[in-house]
Amino acid sequence: MKIENSSGLSFEFLDNGSVKHIEAPPIRISLKSETIYSKAGANLFLRLKSDTIKYKALIGPESDSVFETTENAFIAKGNWEGLEYSCMVQLSAKSQSWQWTVNITNTTLNNVDCDIVYVQDIGLKSITNDLINEYYVSQYLERLIFHDQKFGAVICCRQNMRESSGNPWLMVSCKNMAIAGSTDGMQFYGKTYRETGIPEGLLYERLEGNCAGESSILALQEKPFNLKAGSKHTSIFVATYLPDHPDASSINDLKSLNTLFSEFNDISFEAVTSEMNAQGQNIFTASAFLLADDLTDTELNQFFGKNKRHCEEENGFLLSFFSQQNNHVILREKEIRVERPHGHIMQANEMYSPNEAIISTTSFAFGVFNSHISQGNTNFNVLLSVCTSQFNSAPEAGQRIFVEIDNQFYLLGVPSAFEMGLNHCRWIYKFKKHCFQVRTWTSKSSPVINMDFKVISGDNVKLLITHDFDKLNGWEIMPGGVPGEYWAIPEKSSIIRTKFPEAQFRILINKTTARHSAYMDEEHSSGDTIWK
């Protein structure tokens, strides 16, 4: 689903109503192309404010909206907490600009205090199907909040690394007046997002302002409004893009705001004539993270021994330590206090000098049990996809595990404890009466990577183990000749076959006494293929 104006600006949407990407060739304005499994980089959140703050996404699988696209607009509609809303994006006929309009009707008998937060990921880099390094892109993006007397907080974003079009630039503003903004994903998502999936910024009374961090996520907060019973309110956010902005952003850029808003005064859109689509769910968007409990001192001694070295503590609370000969253990509280997640690169068939027979894998504490599995060249000869998000916002990346408890699936995320050794990682998940162990380890003398799952206490559980295969080589999974054996075979035109014509990876499920099945999920417009 795609809408486009005569200036070349386009929005493409996924089947679940999320924004896949925003482009104005040769530049992709948004940071990367999203998938139906990942968290959307662009969204609008309606917030109810009382003693606590409640929020709801208005588009994508996190919403309860139905949606439709017309020739020049995308419209989503829904009802949340008695607030009936329509959310629409329109493209300007005069420039590479877009406008989000949200109409809200209070159908309850009570007066409510609300606001809307508009979130937009920013890349301003050349369009590519290759992997995006969010850290690298973000460090070259100038992101500044200026104050306009009439429209309040306005965010300007400029790509300082020159692209083929020049220095791409974006400005985001709110017609109703914005009281605050933020310019980095760490401010909006926060360190705990990879554990809870809850953006910390949406729980704050006010967004935190300027920050030049490693994640180019912009958020703009509308001035709060009181909505009386039966009354209506309209919120408007406008963004404008320039392919080249030679000078650094300044307060002078805000002089164009009045003209910009007027571009949408007379715009109309085709009435929706077909039945609207319901947002689509899959196991990644429908399942919550398993919220692991902390381990007791007795349990820590049971799993890691009593001899703990170089203990890191804060206010008497243990965060991390070393155990045995060379194992480093970080606990749940340590993982959610750091900006970058803990991870470990392991090699199989390791040698003292570089060799193309070496197999490597990368694991992360927040439930990435294997990713970026590759033989030799780690750019081209890749089997499992690369996990690039510090927030775990692409939960499909690499190898993941869902557990079913009380008829509900949970995605394993931040564990109670995460252990890293020379050639192994271990995750301990304590959850109510359950305790699970996951291990990944590599062979020292052969090109083999292993992963196993063990129920330490509690009832047996059903597992769903997913694998997101790297798109570059076009992997196809074929059954082998023995039970539990499968072969990953790259397409004939793949890069890996130019070096290794007979390239293939063998996947073996050793516990053949356990009931299991394997299947390939459908390929969607995102291009990702998930094997379960």
Tab-separated table of C-alpha atoms in Angstrom, residues 2-459:
chain	number	residue	atom	x	y	z
A	2	LYS	CA	1.551	3.234	-1.140
A	3	ILE	CA	0.602	6.880	-1.480
A	4	GLU	CA	2.714	9.359	-3.470
A	5	ASN	CA	2.545	12.995	-4.560
A	6	SER	CA	3.751	14.705	-7.738
A	7	SER	CA	6.987	15.797	-6.013
A	8	GLY	CA	8.066	12.182	-5.503
A	9	LEU	CA	7.353	11.968	-1.750
A	10	SER	CA	5.858	8.602	-0.849
A	11	PHE	CA	4.614	6.642	2.151
A	12	GLU	CA	4.541	2.860	1.924
A	13	PHE	CA	2.470	0.896	4.435
A	14	LEU	CA	2.648	-2.725	5.553
A	15	ASP	CA	-0.306	-5.092	5.610
A	16	ASN	CA	-0.750	-4.428	9.344
A	17	GLY	CA	-1.153	-0.661	8.905
A	18	SER	CA	2.377	0.310	9.982
A	19	VAL	CA	4.500	2.765	8.037
A	20	LYS	CA	7.101	0.674	6.200
A	21	HIS	CA	9.161	3.675	5.092
A	22	ILE	CA	8.986	7.267	3.870
A	23	GLU	CA	10.999	8.084	0.741
A	24	ALA	CA	11.746	10.915	-1.645
A	25	PRO	CA	14.194	9.344	-4.134
A	26	PRO	CA	17.111	9.097	-3.964
A	27	ILE	CA	16.689	9.599	-0.180
A	28	ARG	CA	14.927	7.493	2.421
A	29	ILE	CA	13.614	9.950	5.000
A	30	SER	CA	12.829	7.350	7.655
A	31	LEU	CA	15.639	5.366	9.245
A	32	LYS	CA	14.958	1.941	7.717
A	33	SER	CA	12.269	-0.261	6.206
A	34	GLU	CA	10.148	-1.856	8.895
A	35	THR	CA	8.735	-5.384	8.778
A	36	ILE	CA	5.391	-6.803	9.868
A	37	TYR	CA	7.200	-8.282	12.889
A	38	SER	CA	9.027	-5.167	14.107
A	39	LYS	CA	7.928	-2.154	16.110
A	40	ALA	CA	6.954	0.763	13.878
A	41	GLY	CA	9.427	3.626	13.638
A	42	ALA	CA	6.618	6.131	12.986
A	43	ASN	CA	3.429	6.382	15.034
A	44	LEU	CA	1.069	8.700	16.870
A	45	PHE	CA	0.126	8.015	20.479
A	46	LEU	CA	-3.046	9.288	22.138
A	47	ARG	CA	-2.541	9.783	25.870
A	48	LEU	CA	-5.062	10.042	28.723
A	49	LYS	CA	-3.678	11.965	31.692
A	50	SER	CA	-4.948	11.671	35.262
A	51	ASP	CA	-3.136	10.310	38.315
A	52	THR	CA	-1.367	8.022	35.863
A	53	ILE	CA	-0.759	8.275	32.126
A	54	LYS	CA	-2.359	5.778	29.742
A	55	TYR	CA	-1.524	5.681	26.048
A	56	LYS	CA	-2.580	3.985	22.825
A	57	ALA	CA	-0.934	3.783	19.407
A	58	LEU	CA	-3.231	5.008	16.627
A	59	ILE	CA	-1.757	3.015	13.709
A	60	GLY	CA	-0.161	-0.396	13.269
A	61	PRO	CA	-0.583	-3.637	15.236
A	62	GLU	CA	-0.275	-1.894	18.620
A	63	SER	CA	-3.496	-0.037	17.819
A	64	ASP	CA	-7.101	-1.220	17.637
A	65	SER	CA	-7.619	0.699	14.397
A	66	VAL	CA	-9.075	-0.295	11.067
A	67	PHE	CA	-7.464	1.403	8.092
A	68	GLU	CA	-7.635	2.146	4.397
A	69	THR	CA	-5.547	3.897	1.759
A	70	THR	CA	-6.909	6.128	-0.971
A	71	GLU	CA	-5.162	7.765	-3.889
A	72	ASN	CA	-3.662	10.499	-1.717
A	73	ALA	CA	-4.256	9.569	1.925
A	74	PHE	CA	-4.015	6.855	4.579
A	75	ILE	CA	-6.838	6.777	7.126
A	76	ALA	CA	-7.090	4.819	10.388
A	77	LYS	CA	-10.137	4.790	12.672
A	78	GLY	CA	-10.876	3.348	16.084
A	79	ASN	CA	-12.207	3.809	19.607
A	80	TRP	CA	-10.125	3.701	22.775
A	81	GLU	CA	-11.374	4.355	26.312
A	82	GLY	CA	-14.486	5.959	24.833
A	83	LEU	CA	-12.472	8.295	22.620
A	84	GLU	CA	-13.515	7.838	19.004
A	85	TYR	CA	-10.729	8.859	16.633
A	86	SER	CA	-9.721	9.065	12.998
A	87	CYS	CA	-6.071	9.455	12.053
A	88	MET	CA	-5.089	10.496	8.549
A	89	VAL	CA	-1.856	11.314	6.717
A	90	GLN	CA	-2.003	13.457	3.565
A	91	LEU	CA	0.758	14.524	1.191
A	92	SER	CA	1.119	18.116	0.030
A	93	ALA	CA	0.472	18.920	-3.649
A	94	LYS	CA	3.027	21.741	-3.519
A	95	SER	CA	6.094	20.333	-1.731
A	96	GLN	CA	7.638	17.233	-0.196
A	97	SER	CA	5.615	17.659	2.989
A	98	TRP	CA	3.027	15.615	4.850
A	99	GLN	CA	0.354	16.254	7.461
A	100	TRP	CA	-1.036	13.952	10.146
A	101	THR	CA	-4.559	14.945	11.242
A	102	VAL	CA	-6.174	13.320	14.276
A	103	ASN	CA	-9.880	13.962	14.990
A	104	ILE	CA	-11.078	12.887	18.440
A	105	THR	CA	-14.623	12.727	19.832
A	106	ASN	CA	-15.233	12.116	23.533
A	107	THR	CA	-18.150	9.658	23.646
A	108	THR	CA	-17.960	9.245	27.433
A	109	LEU	CA	-19.864	11.191	30.087
A	110	ASN	CA	-16.662	12.519	31.663
A	111	ASN	CA	-14.252	15.350	30.880
A	112	VAL	CA	-10.763	14.039	30.080
A	113	ASP	CA	-7.269	15.527	29.757
A	114	CYS	CA	-5.357	14.360	26.695
A	115	ASP	CA	-2.429	15.009	24.419
A	116	ILE	CA	-0.876	13.382	21.365
A	117	VAL	CA	2.776	12.448	20.826
A	118	TYR	CA	4.047	12.059	17.250
A	119	VAL	CA	7.093	9.790	16.866
A	120	GLN	CA	9.220	9.594	13.709
A	121	ASP	CA	12.443	7.707	12.995
A	122	ILE	CA	14.882	9.643	10.787
A	123	GLY	CA	17.634	8.460	8.431
A	124	LEU	CA	17.959	11.002	5.599
A	125	LYS	CA	20.256	8.568	3.781
A	126	SER	CA	20.302	7.102	0.278
A	127	ILE	CA	17.705	4.401	-0.360
A	128	THR	CA	19.181	0.930	0.066
A	129	ASN	CA	18.055	-2.633	0.646
A	130	ASP	CA	21.210	-3.307	2.619
A	131	LEU	CA	21.423	-3.526	6.395
A	132	ILE	CA	21.204	-0.173	8.197
A	133	ASN	CA	23.599	0.604	11.045
A	134	GLU	CA	21.448	2.851	13.231
A	135	TYR	CA	24.407	3.917	15.393
A	136	TYR	CA	26.436	5.020	12.363
A	137	VAL	CA	23.597	6.906	10.668
A	138	SER	CA	22.524	8.683	13.843
A	139	GLN	CA	25.920	10.099	14.710
A	140	TYR	CA	25.870	12.235	11.537
A	141	LEU	CA	22.362	13.611	12.078
A	142	GLU	CA	22.027	17.081	13.554
A	143	ARG	CA	18.818	17.111	15.621
A	144	LEU	CA	17.762	20.345	17.319
A	145	ILE	CA	14.618	21.672	18.996
A	146	PHE	CA	13.814	25.335	18.421
A	147	HIS	CA	10.984	27.386	19.962
A	148	ASP	CA	8.462	29.265	17.879
A	149	GLN	CA	6.262	31.841	19.605
A	150	LYS	CA	3.108	30.544	17.911
A	151	PHE	CA	3.784	26.828	17.324
A	152	GLY	CA	6.026	26.031	20.298
A	153	ALA	CA	8.637	23.279	20.009
A	154	VAL	CA	9.800	22.580	16.442
A	155	ILE	CA	12.344	19.872	15.575
A	156	CYS	CA	14.848	20.316	12.743
A	157	CYS	CA	16.995	17.444	11.538
A	158	ARG	CA	19.872	17.702	9.017
A	159	GLN	CA	22.082	14.972	7.548
A	160	ASN	CA	25.616	16.336	7.956
A	161	MET	CA	27.127	13.602	5.771
A	162	ARG	CA	26.653	14.788	2.213
A	163	GLU	CA	24.391	12.590	0.088
A	164	SER	CA	23.832	12.607	-3.678
A	165	SER	CA	21.094	15.227	-3.238
A	166	GLY	CA	23.179	17.409	-0.893
A	167	ASN	CA	22.441	17.630	2.818
A	168	PRO	CA	18.892	16.273	3.334
A	169	TRP	CA	16.813	18.076	5.976
A	170	LEU	CA	13.502	17.618	7.797
A	171	MET	CA	11.390	19.863	10.025
A	172	VAL	CA	8.542	18.563	12.245
A	173	SER	CA	5.981	20.850	13.908
A	174	CYS	CA	2.533	20.903	15.496
A	175	LYS	CA	-0.181	23.344	14.381
A	176	ASN	CA	-1.846	23.146	17.813
A	177	MET	CA	1.471	24.115	19.487
A	178	ALA	CA	3.926	21.582	20.862
A	179	ILE	CA	5.066	22.042	24.452
A	180	ALA	CA	8.088	19.719	24.218
A	181	GLY	CA	10.037	17.328	22.057
A	182	SER	CA	12.869	14.817	22.203
A	183	THR	CA	15.530	14.006	19.627
A	184	ASP	CA	16.898	10.574	20.556
A	185	GLY	CA	15.452	7.090	20.902
A	186	MET	CA	16.999	6.635	24.334
A	187	GLN	CA	14.807	9.479	25.589
A	188	PHE	CA	11.659	8.031	24.055
A	189	TYR	CA	12.151	4.269	24.442
A	190	GLY	CA	14.497	4.260	27.435
A	191	LYS	CA	16.755	1.545	28.799
A	192	THR	CA	13.902	-0.636	30.076
A	193	TYR	CA	12.112	-0.869	26.708
A	194	ARG	CA	14.046	-3.995	25.713
A	195	GLU	CA	12.595	-5.682	28.819
A	196	THR	CA	9.031	-4.343	28.933
A	197	GLY	CA	8.206	-3.079	25.426
A	198	ILE	CA	6.843	0.097	27.070
A	199	PRO	CA	8.314	3.421	25.819
A	200	GLU	CA	9.473	5.316	28.906
A	201	GLY	CA	8.913	8.690	27.229
A	202	LEU	CA	5.162	8.074	26.981
A	203	LEU	CA	4.967	7.775	30.774
A	204	TYR	CA	6.600	11.169	31.352
A	205	GLU	CA	4.577	14.318	31.848
A	206	ARG	CA	6.878	16.090	29.406
A	207	LEU	CA	9.413	14.982	26.777
A	208	GLU	CA	13.036	15.619	27.667
A	209	GLY	CA	14.348	18.023	24.999
A	210	ASN	CA	17.597	17.967	23.016
A	211	CYS	CA	19.901	14.951	23.126
A	212	ALA	CA	22.470	13.933	20.519
A	213	GLY	CA	22.591	10.203	21.170
A	214	GLU	CA	22.910	7.080	19.035
A	215	SER	CA	19.302	6.684	17.926
A	216	SER	CA	17.698	9.233	15.586
A	217	ILE	CA	14.117	8.993	16.840
A	218	LEU	CA	12.184	12.280	17.047
A	219	ALA	CA	9.128	12.831	19.251
A	220	LEU	CA	6.921	15.913	19.435
A	221	GLN	CA	4.372	16.442	22.223
A	222	GLU	CA	1.238	18.458	21.572
A	223	LYS	CA	0.022	20.986	24.151
A	224	PRO	CA	-2.406	19.105	26.466
A	225	PHE	CA	-6.108	19.720	25.925
A	226	ASN	CA	-9.247	19.120	27.968
A	227	LEU	CA	-11.955	17.261	26.095
A	228	LYS	CA	-15.418	17.734	27.572
A	229	ALA	CA	-18.045	15.000	27.325
A	230	GLY	CA	-19.428	14.888	23.797
A	231	SER	CA	-16.928	17.412	22.439
A	232	LYS	CA	-14.406	17.125	19.600
A	233	HIS	CA	-10.767	18.072	19.079
A	234	THR	CA	-8.430	18.101	16.054
A	235	SER	CA	-4.646	17.720	16.314
A	236	ILE	CA	-2.353	18.469	13.370
A	237	PHE	CA	1.329	17.629	12.877
A	238	VAL	CA	3.196	18.671	9.743
A	239	ALA	CA	6.641	17.628	8.473
A	240	THR	CA	8.508	19.087	5.511
A	241	TYR	CA	11.525	17.666	3.695
A	242	LEU	CA	14.232	19.361	1.650
A	243	PRO	CA	16.705	17.308	-0.421
A	244	ASP	CA	19.438	19.869	0.278
A	245	HIS	CA	19.808	22.289	3.182
A	246	PRO	CA	23.331	23.713	2.755
A	247	ASP	CA	23.449	25.537	6.089
A	248	ALA	CA	23.071	24.189	9.599
A	249	SER	CA	19.568	24.369	11.068
A	250	SER	CA	18.693	27.651	12.765
A	251	ILE	CA	15.768	29.592	14.165
A	252	ASN	CA	15.442	31.204	10.723
A	253	ASP	CA	14.087	27.917	9.349
A	254	LEU	CA	10.908	28.431	11.387
A	255	LYS	CA	9.909	31.425	9.244
A	256	SER	CA	8.373	29.045	6.697
A	257	LEU	CA	5.903	27.475	9.145
A	258	ASN	CA	2.866	29.645	8.318
A	259	THR	CA	3.289	28.986	4.600
A	260	LEU	CA	3.805	25.289	5.272
A	261	PHE	CA	0.558	24.862	7.212
A	262	SER	CA	-1.382	26.753	4.542
A	263	GLU	CA	-0.435	24.110	1.945
A	264	PHE	CA	-2.982	21.778	3.540
A	265	ASN	CA	-5.864	24.239	3.975
A	266	ASP	CA	-7.623	23.288	0.740
A	267	ILE	CA	-6.499	19.676	0.436
A	268	SER	CA	-9.159	16.997	0.068
A	269	PHE	CA	-9.048	13.231	-0.054
A	270	GLU	CA	-11.075	10.559	-1.740
A	271	ALA	CA	-13.860	9.154	0.398
A	272	VAL	CA	-13.345	5.598	1.559
A	273	THR	CA	-15.637	3.351	-0.433
A	274	SER	CA	-14.344	-0.117	0.400
A	275	GLU	CA	-14.425	-1.992	3.676
A	276	MET	CA	-11.588	-0.909	5.933
A	277	ASN	CA	-8.831	-3.372	6.875
A	278	ALA	CA	-8.257	-4.561	10.418
A	279	GLN	CA	-4.693	-4.296	11.665
A	280	GLY	CA	-2.937	-7.664	11.429
A	281	GLN	CA	-1.265	-9.482	14.302
A	282	ASN	CA	1.416	-12.149	14.360
A	283	ILE	CA	3.117	-13.864	17.258
A	284	PHE	CA	5.822	-11.170	17.485
A	285	THR	CA	3.372	-8.281	17.723
A	286	ALA	CA	0.783	-10.148	19.828
A	287	SER	CA	3.123	-11.656	22.463
A	288	ALA	CA	4.495	-9.799	25.469
A	289	PHE	CA	8.041	-10.210	26.738
A	290	LEU	CA	8.465	-12.678	29.597
A	291	LEU	CA	9.185	-10.429	32.602
A	292	ALA	CA	11.827	-12.413	34.468
A	293	ASP	CA	12.098	-12.311	38.262
A	294	ASP	CA	15.337	-11.584	40.118
A	295	LEU	CA	17.300	-14.522	41.519
A	296	THR	CA	17.766	-14.953	45.254
A	297	ASP	CA	21.241	-15.294	46.798
A	298	THR	CA	20.634	-19.028	47.184
A	299	GLU	CA	19.706	-19.353	43.504
A	300	LEU	CA	22.746	-17.317	42.428
A	301	ASN	CA	24.984	-19.688	44.389
A	302	GLN	CA	23.181	-22.663	42.854
A	303	PHE	CA	23.766	-21.507	39.281
A	304	PHE	CA	27.137	-19.747	39.529
A	305	GLY	CA	28.805	-20.920	42.738
A	306	LYS	CA	29.645	-19.050	45.931
A	307	ASN	CA	32.998	-17.709	44.722
A	308	LYS	CA	32.085	-14.422	43.029
A	309	ARG	CA	34.876	-12.044	41.967
A	310	HIS	CA	34.923	-8.356	41.016
A	311	CYS	CA	31.353	-7.903	42.196
A	312	GLU	CA	29.612	-4.770	40.943
A	313	GLU	CA	27.086	-3.448	43.439
A	314	GLU	CA	24.986	-0.325	43.844
A	315	ASN	CA	23.232	0.520	47.119
A	316	GLY	CA	23.859	-3.035	48.277
A	317	PHE	CA	22.248	-4.497	45.134
A	318	LEU	CA	24.363	-6.962	43.138
A	319	LEU	CA	24.535	-6.103	39.418
A	320	SER	CA	27.326	-8.266	37.944
A	321	PHE	CA	30.317	-10.439	38.851
A	322	PHE	CA	32.858	-12.924	37.525
A	323	SER	CA	32.699	-16.626	38.387
A	324	GLN	CA	34.739	-19.776	37.836
A	325	GLN	CA	37.783	-19.277	35.605
A	326	ASN	CA	36.577	-16.765	33.018
A	327	ASN	CA	32.787	-16.335	33.155
A	328	HIS	CA	31.165	-12.908	33.364
A	329	VAL	CA	27.617	-12.780	34.756
A	330	ILE	CA	25.288	-9.799	34.482
A	331	LEU	CA	21.942	-9.741	36.253
A	332	ARG	CA	18.606	-8.409	35.054
A	333	GLU	CA	19.034	-5.073	36.810
A	334	LYS	CA	22.401	-4.455	35.129
A	335	GLU	CA	21.024	-5.098	31.638
A	336	ILE	CA	18.265	-2.495	32.015
A	337	ARG	CA	20.687	0.133	33.373
A	338	VAL	CA	22.939	0.273	30.316
A	339	GLU	CA	22.236	2.002	27.011
A	340	ARG	CA	23.841	-0.654	24.805
A	341	PRO	CA	22.821	-4.275	25.457
A	342	HIS	CA	25.284	-6.893	26.645
A	343	GLY	CA	26.328	-9.255	23.880
A	344	HIS	CA	28.975	-11.813	22.954
A	345	ILE	CA	30.648	-12.866	19.677
A	346	MET	CA	31.641	-16.533	19.598
A	347	GLN	CA	33.581	-18.544	17.031
A	348	ALA	CA	33.473	-22.231	16.157
A	349	ASN	CA	36.370	-24.120	14.597
A	350	GLU	CA	38.512	-21.272	15.895
A	351	MET	CA	42.059	-20.835	14.664
A	352	TYR	CA	44.950	-18.540	15.543
A	353	SER	CA	44.741	-16.702	12.226
A	354	PRO	CA	41.771	-15.673	10.037
A	355	ASN	CA	40.327	-18.572	8.086
A	356	GLU	CA	37.202	-18.969	5.970
A	357	ALA	CA	36.380	-22.240	7.744
A	358	ILE	CA	35.607	-20.344	10.974
A	359	ILE	CA	31.909	-20.073	11.902
A	360	SER	CA	30.816	-17.141	14.065
A	361	THR	CA	27.629	-16.172	15.916
A	362	THR	CA	26.500	-13.212	18.019
A	363	SER	CA	24.265	-13.488	21.089
A	364	PHE	CA	22.626	-10.746	23.146
A	365	ALA	CA	21.350	-10.772	26.708
A	366	PHE	CA	17.829	-9.666	25.738
A	367	GLY	CA	16.869	-12.990	24.179
A	368	VAL	CA	18.893	-13.139	20.955
A	369	PHE	CA	20.253	-16.670	21.262
A	370	ASN	CA	22.009	-16.628	17.896
A	371	SER	CA	22.288	-14.001	15.190
A	372	HIS	CA	24.654	-13.038	12.389
A	373	ILE	CA	25.712	-16.679	11.964
A	374	SER	CA	28.293	-16.611	9.197
A	375	GLN	CA	31.121	-18.614	7.686
A	376	GLY	CA	34.296	-16.700	6.927
A	377	ASN	CA	33.284	-13.314	5.526
A	378	THR	CA	30.807	-11.830	7.994
A	379	ASN	CA	29.346	-9.397	5.442
A	380	PHE	CA	28.438	-11.805	2.646
A	381	ASN	CA	28.328	-15.377	3.986
A	382	VAL	CA	25.521	-14.798	6.502
A	383	LEU	CA	22.839	-17.328	7.507
A	384	LEU	CA	20.823	-15.686	10.308
A	385	SER	CA	19.957	-11.999	10.240
A	386	VAL	CA	21.883	-9.338	12.133
A	387	CYS	CA	20.385	-7.786	15.265
A	388	THR	CA	21.069	-4.027	15.099
A	389	SER	CA	18.549	-2.511	17.528
A	390	GLN	CA	19.672	-1.546	21.019
A	391	PHE	CA	15.990	-1.439	22.045
A	392	ASN	CA	15.001	-4.929	20.829
A	393	SER	CA	12.560	-3.187	18.476
A	394	ALA	CA	13.115	-5.850	15.794
A	395	PRO	CA	12.172	-8.922	17.877
A	396	GLU	CA	12.291	-11.222	14.857
A	397	ALA	CA	16.048	-10.752	14.267
A	398	GLY	CA	18.201	-13.868	14.623
A	399	GLN	CA	17.062	-16.877	16.638
A	400	ARG	CA	14.304	-16.302	19.216
A	401	ILE	CA	12.262	-18.462	21.614
A	402	PHE	CA	8.616	-18.196	22.649
A	403	VAL	CA	7.326	-20.180	25.642
A	404	GLU	CA	3.670	-21.003	26.228
A	405	ILE	CA	2.548	-20.589	29.839
A	406	ASP	CA	-1.121	-20.835	30.848
A	407	ASN	CA	-2.204	-20.831	27.195
A	408	GLN	CA	-0.312	-17.638	26.450
A	409	PHE	CA	2.904	-17.239	24.459
A	410	TYR	CA	5.699	-15.042	25.824
A	411	LEU	CA	8.852	-13.983	23.998
A	412	LEU	CA	12.011	-14.580	26.030
A	413	GLY	CA	13.726	-11.211	26.492
A	414	VAL	CA	15.850	-9.852	29.328
A	415	PRO	CA	16.685	-12.794	31.632
A	416	SER	CA	17.175	-13.061	35.371
A	417	ALA	CA	20.876	-13.655	34.670
A	418	PHE	CA	23.114	-13.785	31.588
A	419	GLU	CA	26.473	-15.585	31.632
A	420	MET	CA	29.245	-15.130	29.060
A	421	GLY	CA	32.215	-17.492	28.767
A	422	LEU	CA	34.921	-17.856	26.132
A	423	ASN	CA	32.748	-19.929	23.806
A	424	HIS	CA	29.351	-20.005	25.466
A	425	CYS	CA	26.418	-17.947	26.716
A	426	ARG	CA	23.800	-18.968	29.261
A	427	TRP	CA	20.447	-17.360	30.043
A	428	ILE	CA	18.497	-18.083	33.258
A	429	TYR	CA	14.801	-17.139	33.249
A	430	LYS	CA	12.931	-17.288	36.542
A	431	PHE	CA	9.218	-16.561	36.170
A	432	LYS	CA	6.816	-17.307	39.018
A	433	LYS	CA	7.001	-21.099	39.563
A	434	HIS	CA	8.992	-21.649	36.353
A	435	CYS	CA	12.723	-21.570	35.773
A	436	PHE	CA	14.310	-22.090	32.346
A	437	GLN	CA	17.871	-22.293	31.085
A	438	VAL	CA	18.989	-21.551	27.545
A	439	ARG	CA	22.563	-22.187	26.381
A	440	THR	CA	24.456	-21.380	23.194
A	441	TRP	CA	27.974	-22.719	22.733
A	442	THR	CA	30.422	-23.280	19.907
A	443	SER	CA	32.743	-26.182	19.172
A	444	LYS	CA	36.468	-25.478	19.442
A	445	SER	CA	37.475	-27.932	16.742
A	446	SER	CA	34.566	-28.185	14.291
A	447	PRO	CA	32.219	-25.672	12.577
A	448	VAL	CA	29.282	-26.344	14.906
A	449	ILE	CA	27.042	-23.998	16.926
A	450	ASN	CA	24.731	-25.495	19.548
A	451	MET	CA	21.656	-24.207	21.388
A	452	ASP	CA	19.634	-26.057	24.004
A	453	PHE	CA	16.691	-25.328	26.289
A	454	LYS	CA	16.100	-26.888	29.709
A	455	VAL	CA	13.233	-26.676	32.182
A	456	ILE	CA	14.917	-26.388	35.578
A	457	SER	CA	11.708	-26.171	37.604
A	458	GLY	CA	7.993	-25.965	36.950
A	459	ASP	CA	5.879	-27.718	34.340
